[in-house]
Amino acid sequence: MPEGVEIEFYRRAAESAVGRTIESVDTPDAWFLKEGATPEAVTAACVGQVIVAARRRGKLLILDLDSGERLGLRFGMTGRLVVDGTAAIAYLEYTTKRSDPKWIRFGLVFNDGGYLVINDPRRLGGVILDPNEDGLGQDVFDVDPATFRSRVLVGDVAVKARLLDQRRIAGVGNLICDETLWRAGIDPARSAGSLSEDEGSKLFETLREVLADFLSDGGSHTGRLHSARVRGGRCPLDGEPLMRREIGGRTTYWCVRHQR
DNA sequence: CTCGACTCCTGTTAGC
DNA sequence: TGCTAACAGGAGTCGA
């Protein structure tokens, strides 16, 4: 599913829209517009505008318009970005590989004939006019050790739930989270504030490493744990049957032998 | 403010 | 063969 890494790929694809003028807006699914936005309002805000930047904060992709208004794009679990006919990423976990035109939820048409489209079978994504970016924590690609420690490694909540909390740091999804905890050897159910100095540093460094690997390998499904994240899966490190339980509201796989 | 439980969405798949 | 129920997870809401 799209996590911070995938949205970064989407952002890079959206950079090709920078400098282009929006001629029209396609809103086949008004439900996909969030936080009170209407087809009329989004159309009025976009038509005639030049996209001046494509930014990302966590899993939110932001298109800045030259009017100063901003278009926020969310992709939920199954949303894909298509720019000028080319999908921003080829593979997305947990969704169909097909691409059906009826799943197009939103589109921008440029005056040069090109276009930018969100295709989202399960409709968990959305488009927001002038989204609130301040509710999101520091982006996971930029987060510094001190912020990580003060925002994530605190309290009695499971460290997994902390990592997934977008208000604390933004961009970690379920697969990045499980892979990081697995590589760092930390039990996802441990309370976030219980990690030692060394464990906290290890977790931070491992997160950076996982992000770099996923970026270079093509997405959050490329982890070493990933193929074992199934019922009956075994730890790729030591062969121990993996535990499977919901933590932080998400299905979690981990190894009780080396994650402590 | 914090935090867990619940809800939304629908294509796919396991099982009867 | 055809049906149903379970499953996937990002994110918002609600009540304690």
mmCIF file of N, CA, C and O in Angstrom, chain A residues 144-217:
data_model
loop_
_atom_site.group_PDB
_atom_site.id
_atom_site.type_symbol
_atom_site.label_atom_id
_atom_site.label_comp_id
_atom_site.label_asym_id
_atom_site.label_seq_id
_atom_site.Cartn_x
_atom_site.Cartn_y
_atom_site.Cartn_z
ATOM 1 N N ASP A 144 14.828 14.227 12.778
ATOM 2 C CA ASP A 144 16.132 14.189 13.434
ATOM 3 C C ASP A 144 16.031 13.342 14.705
ATOM 4 O O ASP A 144 14.934 13.128 15.224
ATOM 5 N N PRO A 145 17.167 12.865 15.198
ATOM 6 C CA PRO A 145 17.154 11.952 16.350
ATOM 7 C C PRO A 145 16.461 12.532 17.581
ATOM 8 O O PRO A 145 15.736 11.821 18.279
ATOM 9 N N ALA A 146 16.662 13.826 17.828
ATOM 10 C CA ALA A 146 16.083 14.436 19.029
ATOM 11 C C ALA A 146 14.559 14.468 18.936
ATOM 12 O O ALA A 146 13.848 14.174 19.904
ATOM 13 N N THR A 147 14.044 14.826 17.761
ATOM 14 C CA THR A 147 12.592 14.852 17.568
ATOM 15 C C THR A 147 12.018 13.447 17.651
ATOM 16 O O THR A 147 10.967 13.225 18.259
ATOM 17 N N PHE A 148 12.719 12.514 17.041
ATOM 18 C CA PHE A 148 12.279 11.117 17.093
ATOM 19 C C PHE A 148 12.140 10.658 18.542
ATOM 20 O O PHE A 148 11.139 10.060 18.932
ATOM 21 N N ARG A 149 13.134 11.002 19.335
ATOM 22 C CA ARG A 149 13.134 10.583 20.734
ATOM 23 C C ARG A 149 11.990 11.243 21.517
ATOM 24 O O ARG A 149 11.266 10.584 22.248
ATOM 25 N N SER A 150 11.818 12.535 21.305
ATOM 26 C CA SER A 150 10.847 13.269 22.122
ATOM 27 C C SER A 150 9.402 13.052 21.660
ATOM 28 O O SER A 150 8.468 13.189 22.444
ATOM 29 N N ARG A 151 9.225 12.702 20.386
ATOM 30 C CA ARG A 151 7.873 12.547 19.855
ATOM 31 C C ARG A 151 7.414 11.095 19.802
ATOM 32 O O ARG A 151 6.224 10.811 19.903
ATOM 33 N N VAL A 152 8.364 10.191 19.598
ATOM 34 C CA VAL A 152 7.995 8.787 19.389
ATOM 35 C C VAL A 152 8.287 7.920 20.619
ATOM 36 O O VAL A 152 7.453 7.108 21.024
ATOM 37 N N LEU A 153 9.440 8.136 21.204
ATOM 38 C CA LEU A 153 9.880 7.225 22.272
ATOM 39 C C LEU A 153 9.405 7.695 23.649
ATOM 40 O O LEU A 153 10.204 7.840 24.579
ATOM 41 N N VAL A 154 8.113 7.953 23.746
ATOM 42 C CA VAL A 154 7.542 8.429 25.011
ATOM 43 C C VAL A 154 6.209 7.730 25.280
ATOM 44 O O VAL A 154 5.519 7.320 24.343
ATOM 45 N N GLY A 155 5.875 7.589 26.545
ATOM 46 C CA GLY A 155 4.555 7.104 26.933
ATOM 47 C C GLY A 155 4.469 5.600 27.037
ATOM 48 O O GLY A 155 5.426 4.865 26.773
ATOM 49 N N ASP A 156 3.265 5.143 27.409
ATOM 50 C CA ASP A 156 3.048 3.724 27.662
ATOM 51 C C ASP A 156 2.513 2.972 26.442
ATOM 52 O O ASP A 156 2.408 1.754 26.458
ATOM 53 N N VAL A 157 2.163 3.703 25.401
ATOM 54 C CA VAL A 157 1.580 3.068 24.214
ATOM 55 C C VAL A 157 2.622 2.211 23.503
ATOM 56 O O VAL A 157 3.823 2.491 23.565
ATOM 57 N N ALA A 158 2.158 1.172 22.827
ATOM 58 C CA ALA A 158 3.057 0.301 22.066
ATOM 59 C C ALA A 158 3.879 1.120 21.072
ATOM 60 O O ALA A 158 3.346 2.008 20.399
ATOM 61 N N VAL A 159 5.154 0.807 20.985
ATOM 62 C CA VAL A 159 6.049 1.564 20.107
ATOM 63 C C VAL A 159 5.561 1.488 18.660
ATOM 64 O O VAL A 159 5.705 2.436 17.889
ATOM 65 N N LYS A 160 4.910 0.380 18.294
ATOM 66 C CA LYS A 160 4.358 0.274 16.940
ATOM 67 C C LYS A 160 3.286 1.339 16.703
ATOM 68 O O LYS A 160 3.244 1.984 15.645
ATOM 69 N N ALA A 161 2.390 1.506 17.688
ATOM 70 C CA ALA A 161 1.327 2.500 17.542
ATOM 71 C C ALA A 161 1.908 3.907 17.442
ATOM 72 O O ALA A 161 1.401 4.755 16.696
ATOM 73 N N ARG A 162 2.991 4.162 18.186
ATOM 74 C CA ARG A 162 3.651 5.465 18.133
ATOM 75 C C ARG A 162 4.221 5.755 16.751
ATOM 76 O O ARG A 162 4.093 6.855 16.223
ATOM 77 N N LEU A 163 4.861 4.741 16.172
ATOM 78 C CA LEU A 163 5.479 4.931 14.859
ATOM 79 C C LEU A 163 4.428 5.202 13.786
ATOM 80 O O LEU A 163 4.680 5.907 12.812
ATOM 81 N N LEU A 164 3.237 4.636 13.979
ATOM 82 C CA LEU A 164 2.183 4.806 12.980
ATOM 83 C C LEU A 164 1.392 6.101 13.173
ATOM 84 O O LEU A 164 0.603 6.472 12.310
ATOM 85 N N ASP A 165 1.579 6.758 14.305
ATOM 86 C CA ASP A 165 0.814 7.975 14.615
ATOM 87 C C ASP A 165 1.355 9.144 13.788
ATOM 88 O O ASP A 165 2.448 9.655 14.061
ATOM 89 N N GLN A 166 0.589 9.551 12.787
ATOM 90 C CA GLN A 166 1.058 10.560 11.832
ATOM 91 C C GLN A 166 1.244 11.935 12.456
ATOM 92 O O GLN A 166 1.902 12.796 11.879
ATOM 93 N N ARG A 167 0.648 12.159 13.626
ATOM 94 C CA ARG A 167 0.818 13.456 14.294
ATOM 95 C C ARG A 167 2.191 13.556 14.948
ATOM 96 O O ARG A 167 2.664 14.643 15.272
ATOM 97 N N ARG A 168 2.816 12.426 15.188
ATOM 98 C CA ARG A 168 4.122 12.420 15.857
ATOM 99 C C ARG A 168 5.250 12.469 14.840
ATOM 100 O O ARG A 168 6.075 13.374 14.873
ATOM 101 N N ILE A 169 5.299 11.492 13.950
ATOM 102 C CA ILE A 169 6.101 11.635 12.743
ATOM 103 C C ILE A 169 5.217 11.133 11.605
ATOM 104 O O ILE A 169 4.412 10.235 11.793
ATOM 105 N N ALA A 170 5.391 11.738 10.440
ATOM 106 C CA ALA A 170 4.466 11.477 9.339
ATOM 107 C C ALA A 170 5.124 10.674 8.240
ATOM 108 O O ALA A 170 6.213 11.025 7.781
ATOM 109 N N GLY A 171 4.470 9.580 7.839
ATOM 110 C CA GLY A 171 4.935 8.829 6.679
ATOM 111 C C GLY A 171 5.161 7.347 6.901
ATOM 112 O O GLY A 171 5.345 6.600 5.944
ATOM 113 N N VAL A 172 5.179 6.906 8.162
ATOM 114 C CA VAL A 172 5.390 5.484 8.427
ATOM 115 C C VAL A 172 4.069 4.735 8.279
ATOM 116 O O VAL A 172 3.084 5.078 8.916
ATOM 117 N N GLY A 173 4.059 3.706 7.439
ATOM 118 C CA GLY A 173 2.898 2.845 7.284
ATOM 119 C C GLY A 173 3.202 1.475 7.873
ATOM 120 O O GLY A 173 4.282 1.240 8.436
ATOM 121 N N ASN A 174 2.263 0.576 7.731
ATOM 122 C CA ASN A 174 2.372 -0.713 8.415
ATOM 123 C C ASN A 174 3.589 -1.531 7.988
ATOM 124 O O ASN A 174 4.238 -2.158 8.821
ATOM 125 N N LEU A 175 3.887 -1.533 6.703
ATOM 126 C CA LEU A 175 5.005 -2.363 6.237
ATOM 127 C C LEU A 175 6.356 -1.787 6.632
ATOM 128 O O LEU A 175 7.263 -2.526 7.058
ATOM 129 N N ILE A 176 6.520 -0.471 6.515
ATOM 130 C CA ILE A 176 7.750 0.173 6.970
ATOM 131 C C ILE A 176 7.936 -0.109 8.458
ATOM 132 O O ILE A 176 9.030 -0.426 8.934
ATOM 133 N N CYS A 177 6.835 -0.045 9.193
ATOM 134 C CA CYS A 177 6.870 -0.214 10.636
ATOM 135 C C CYS A 177 7.304 -1.629 11.034
ATOM 136 O O CYS A 177 8.236 -1.806 11.830
ATOM 137 N N ASP A 178 6.665 -2.630 10.472
ATOM 138 C CA ASP A 178 7.011 -4.010 10.825
ATOM 139 C C ASP A 178 8.450 -4.348 10.421
ATOM 140 O O ASP A 178 9.168 -5.018 11.156
ATOM 141 N N GLU A 179 8.861 -3.901 9.241
ATOM 142 C CA GLU A 179 10.219 -4.178 8.767
ATOM 143 C C GLU A 179 11.257 -3.527 9.689
ATOM 144 O O GLU A 179 12.266 -4.151 10.034
ATOM 145 N N THR A 180 10.983 -2.289 10.103
ATOM 146 C CA THR A 180 11.934 -1.564 10.953
ATOM 147 C C THR A 180 12.067 -2.228 12.321
ATOM 148 O O THR A 180 13.187 -2.451 12.802
ATOM 149 N N LEU A 181 10.951 -2.569 12.938
ATOM 150 C CA LEU A 181 10.999 -3.203 14.253
ATOM 151 C C LEU A 181 11.662 -4.581 14.173
ATOM 152 O O LEU A 181 12.403 -4.987 15.070
ATOM 153 N N TRP A 182 11.395 -5.269 13.074
ATOM 154 C CA TRP A 182 11.986 -6.591 12.877
ATOM 155 C C TRP A 182 13.507 -6.497 12.732
ATOM 156 O O TRP A 182 14.260 -7.209 13.380
ATOM 157 N N ARG A 183 13.958 -5.557 11.890
ATOM 158 C CA ARG A 183 15.405 -5.396 11.701
ATOM 159 C C ARG A 183 16.083 -4.903 12.971
ATOM 160 O O ARG A 183 17.225 -5.281 13.259
ATOM 161 N N ALA A 184 15.384 -4.056 13.721
ATOM 162 C CA ALA A 184 15.991 -3.480 14.933
ATOM 163 C C ALA A 184 15.922 -4.443 16.111
ATOM 164 O O ALA A 184 16.528 -4.197 17.158
ATOM 165 N N GLY A 185 15.134 -5.522 15.952
ATOM 166 C CA GLY A 185 15.039 -6.508 17.031
ATOM 167 C C GLY A 185 14.245 -6.020 18.221
ATOM 168 O O GLY A 185 14.555 -6.357 19.365
ATOM 169 N N ILE A 186 13.203 -5.228 17.947
ATOM 170 C CA ILE A 186 12.397 -4.665 19.039
ATOM 171 C C ILE A 186 10.961 -5.190 18.961
ATOM 172 O O ILE A 186 10.335 -5.172 17.894
ATOM 173 N N ASP A 187 10.463 -5.640 20.067
ATOM 174 C CA ASP A 187 9.093 -6.138 20.188
ATOM 175 C C ASP A 187 8.116 -4.988 19.945
ATOM 176 O O ASP A 187 8.155 -3.992 20.670
ATOM 177 N N PRO A 188 7.242 -5.111 18.934
ATOM 178 C CA PRO A 188 6.333 -4.003 18.602
ATOM 179 C C PRO A 188 5.375 -3.630 19.726
ATOM 180 O O PRO A 188 4.855 -2.512 19.757
ATOM 181 N N ALA A 189 5.150 -4.560 20.651
ATOM 182 C CA ALA A 189 4.209 -4.298 21.743
ATOM 183 C C ALA A 189 4.870 -3.589 22.928
ATOM 184 O O ALA A 189 4.175 -3.137 23.836
ATOM 185 N N ARG A 190 6.192 -3.496 22.924
ATOM 186 C CA ARG A 190 6.886 -2.769 23.990
ATOM 187 C C ARG A 190 6.337 -1.354 24.096
ATOM 188 O O ARG A 190 6.078 -0.701 23.081
ATOM 189 N N SER A 191 6.197 -0.834 25.298
ATOM 190 C CA SER A 191 5.750 0.547 25.414
ATOM 191 C C SER A 191 6.857 1.465 24.899
ATOM 192 O O SER A 191 8.048 1.208 25.105
ATOM 193 N N ALA A 192 6.427 2.505 24.184
ATOM 194 C CA ALA A 192 7.374 3.373 23.479
ATOM 195 C C ALA A 192 8.388 4.004 24.427
ATOM 196 O O ALA A 192 9.544 4.198 24.076
ATOM 197 N N GLY A 193 7.947 4.298 25.634
ATOM 198 C CA GLY A 193 8.841 4.964 26.579
ATOM 199 C C GLY A 193 9.805 4.027 27.289
ATOM 200 O O GLY A 193 10.664 4.470 28.042
ATOM 201 N N SER A 194 9.653 2.735 27.029
ATOM 202 C CA SER A 194 10.471 1.758 27.757
ATOM 203 C C SER A 194 11.786 1.445 27.051
ATOM 204 O O SER A 194 12.620 0.719 27.591
ATOM 205 N N LEU A 195 11.977 1.977 25.834
ATOM 206 C CA LEU A 195 13.208 1.667 25.105
ATOM 207 C C LEU A 195 14.408 2.365 25.752
ATOM 208 O O LEU A 195 14.318 3.523 26.159
ATOM 209 N N SER A 196 15.515 1.634 25.817
ATOM 210 C CA SER A 196 16.746 2.218 26.358
ATOM 211 C C SER A 196 17.315 3.210 25.345
ATOM 212 O O SER A 196 16.868 3.274 24.195
ATOM 213 N N GLU A 197 18.312 3.963 25.796
ATOM 214 C CA GLU A 197 19.012 4.900 24.908
ATOM 215 C C GLU A 197 19.521 4.180 23.653
ATOM 216 O O GLU A 197 19.309 4.634 22.533
ATOM 217 N N ASP A 198 20.159 3.043 23.871
ATOM 218 C CA ASP A 198 20.736 2.302 22.752
ATOM 219 C C ASP A 198 19.656 1.757 21.820
ATOM 220 O O ASP A 198 19.791 1.788 20.595
ATOM 221 N N GLU A 199 18.573 1.242 22.411
ATOM 222 C CA GLU A 199 17.479 0.711 21.598
ATOM 223 C C GLU A 199 16.835 1.818 20.761
ATOM 224 O O GLU A 199 16.492 1.614 19.593
ATOM 225 N N GLY A 200 16.673 2.983 21.367
ATOM 226 C CA GLY A 200 16.094 4.117 20.659
ATOM 227 C C GLY A 200 16.955 4.536 19.478
ATOM 228 O O GLY A 200 16.450 4.797 18.385
ATOM 229 N N SER A 201 18.264 4.573 19.710
ATOM 230 C CA SER A 201 19.191 4.946 18.636
ATOM 231 C C SER A 201 19.171 3.899 17.527
ATOM 232 O O SER A 201 19.175 4.223 16.338
ATOM 233 N N LYS A 202 19.136 2.650 17.943
ATOM 234 C CA LYS A 202 19.091 1.547 16.985
ATOM 235 C C LYS A 202 17.825 1.636 16.120
ATOM 236 O O LYS A 202 17.864 1.468 14.897
ATOM 237 N N LEU A 203 16.693 1.927 16.777
ATOM 238 C CA LEU A 203 15.428 2.034 16.052
ATOM 239 C C LEU A 203 15.481 3.173 15.044
ATOM 240 O O LEU A 203 15.053 3.028 13.889
ATOM 241 N N PHE A 204 16.023 4.300 15.460
ATOM 242 C CA PHE A 204 16.121 5.460 14.572
ATOM 243 C C PHE A 204 17.000 5.152 13.365
ATOM 244 O O PHE A 204 16.614 5.410 12.216
ATOM 245 N N GLU A 205 18.167 4.604 13.627
ATOM 246 C CA GLU A 205 19.097 4.286 12.532
ATOM 247 C C GLU A 205 18.499 3.243 11.590
ATOM 248 O O GLU A 205 18.670 3.311 10.378
ATOM 249 N N THR A 206 17.786 2.264 12.173
ATOM 250 C CA THR A 206 17.170 1.220 11.347
ATOM 251 C C THR A 206 16.079 1.801 10.464
ATOM 252 O O THR A 206 15.934 1.426 9.300
ATOM 253 N N LEU A 207 15.310 2.727 11.006
ATOM 254 C CA LEU A 207 14.257 3.378 10.216
ATOM 255 C C LEU A 207 14.858 4.079 9.007
ATOM 256 O O LEU A 207 14.357 3.952 7.880
ATOM 257 N N ARG A 208 15.956 4.787 9.221
ATOM 258 C CA ARG A 208 16.632 5.482 8.106
ATOM 259 C C ARG A 208 17.077 4.482 7.047
ATOM 260 O O ARG A 208 16.934 4.715 5.841
ATOM 261 N N GLU A 209 17.633 3.375 7.534
ATOM 262 C CA GLU A 209 18.140 2.338 6.641
ATOM 263 C C GLU A 209 17.003 1.712 5.819
ATOM 264 O O GLU A 209 17.120 1.509 4.613
ATOM 265 N N VAL A 210 15.886 1.430 6.503
ATOM 266 C CA VAL A 210 14.737 0.820 5.818
ATOM 267 C C VAL A 210 14.196 1.773 4.751
ATOM 268 O O VAL A 210 13.899 1.363 3.624
ATOM 269 N N LEU A 211 14.086 3.050 5.089
ATOM 270 C CA LEU A 211 13.584 4.024 4.115
ATOM 271 C C LEU A 211 14.493 4.080 2.892
ATOM 272 O O LEU A 211 14.018 4.089 1.746
ATOM 273 N N ALA A 212 15.795 4.104 3.133
ATOM 274 C CA ALA A 212 16.751 4.167 2.015
ATOM 275 C C ALA A 212 16.640 2.919 1.148
ATOM 276 O O ALA A 212 16.645 2.995 -0.088
ATOM 277 N N ASP A 213 16.530 1.758 1.800
ATOM 278 C CA ASP A 213 16.408 0.505 1.048
ATOM 279 C C ASP A 213 15.133 0.478 0.213
ATOM 280 O O ASP A 213 15.140 0.090 -0.954
ATOM 281 N N PHE A 214 14.012 0.875 0.836
ATOM 282 C CA PHE A 214 12.731 0.832 0.133
ATOM 283 C C PHE A 214 12.716 1.810 -1.036
ATOM 284 O O PHE A 214 12.136 1.525 -2.082
ATOM 285 N N LEU A 215 13.361 2.963 -0.857
ATOM 286 C CA LEU A 215 13.440 3.935 -1.950
ATOM 287 C C LEU A 215 14.240 3.360 -3.113
ATOM 288 O O LEU A 215 13.845 3.481 -4.277
ATOM 289 N N SER A 216 15.360 2.703 -2.806
ATOM 290 C CA SER A 216 16.201 2.207 -3.903
ATOM 291 C C SER A 216 15.663 0.911 -4.492
ATOM 292 O O SER A 216 15.901 0.609 -5.661
ATOM 293 N N ASP A 217 14.907 0.149 -3.676
ATOM 294 C CA ASP A 217 14.413 -1.140 -4.171
ATOM 295 C C ASP A 217 13.028 -1.052 -4.813
ATOM 296 O O ASP A 217 12.546 -2.043 -5.375
#
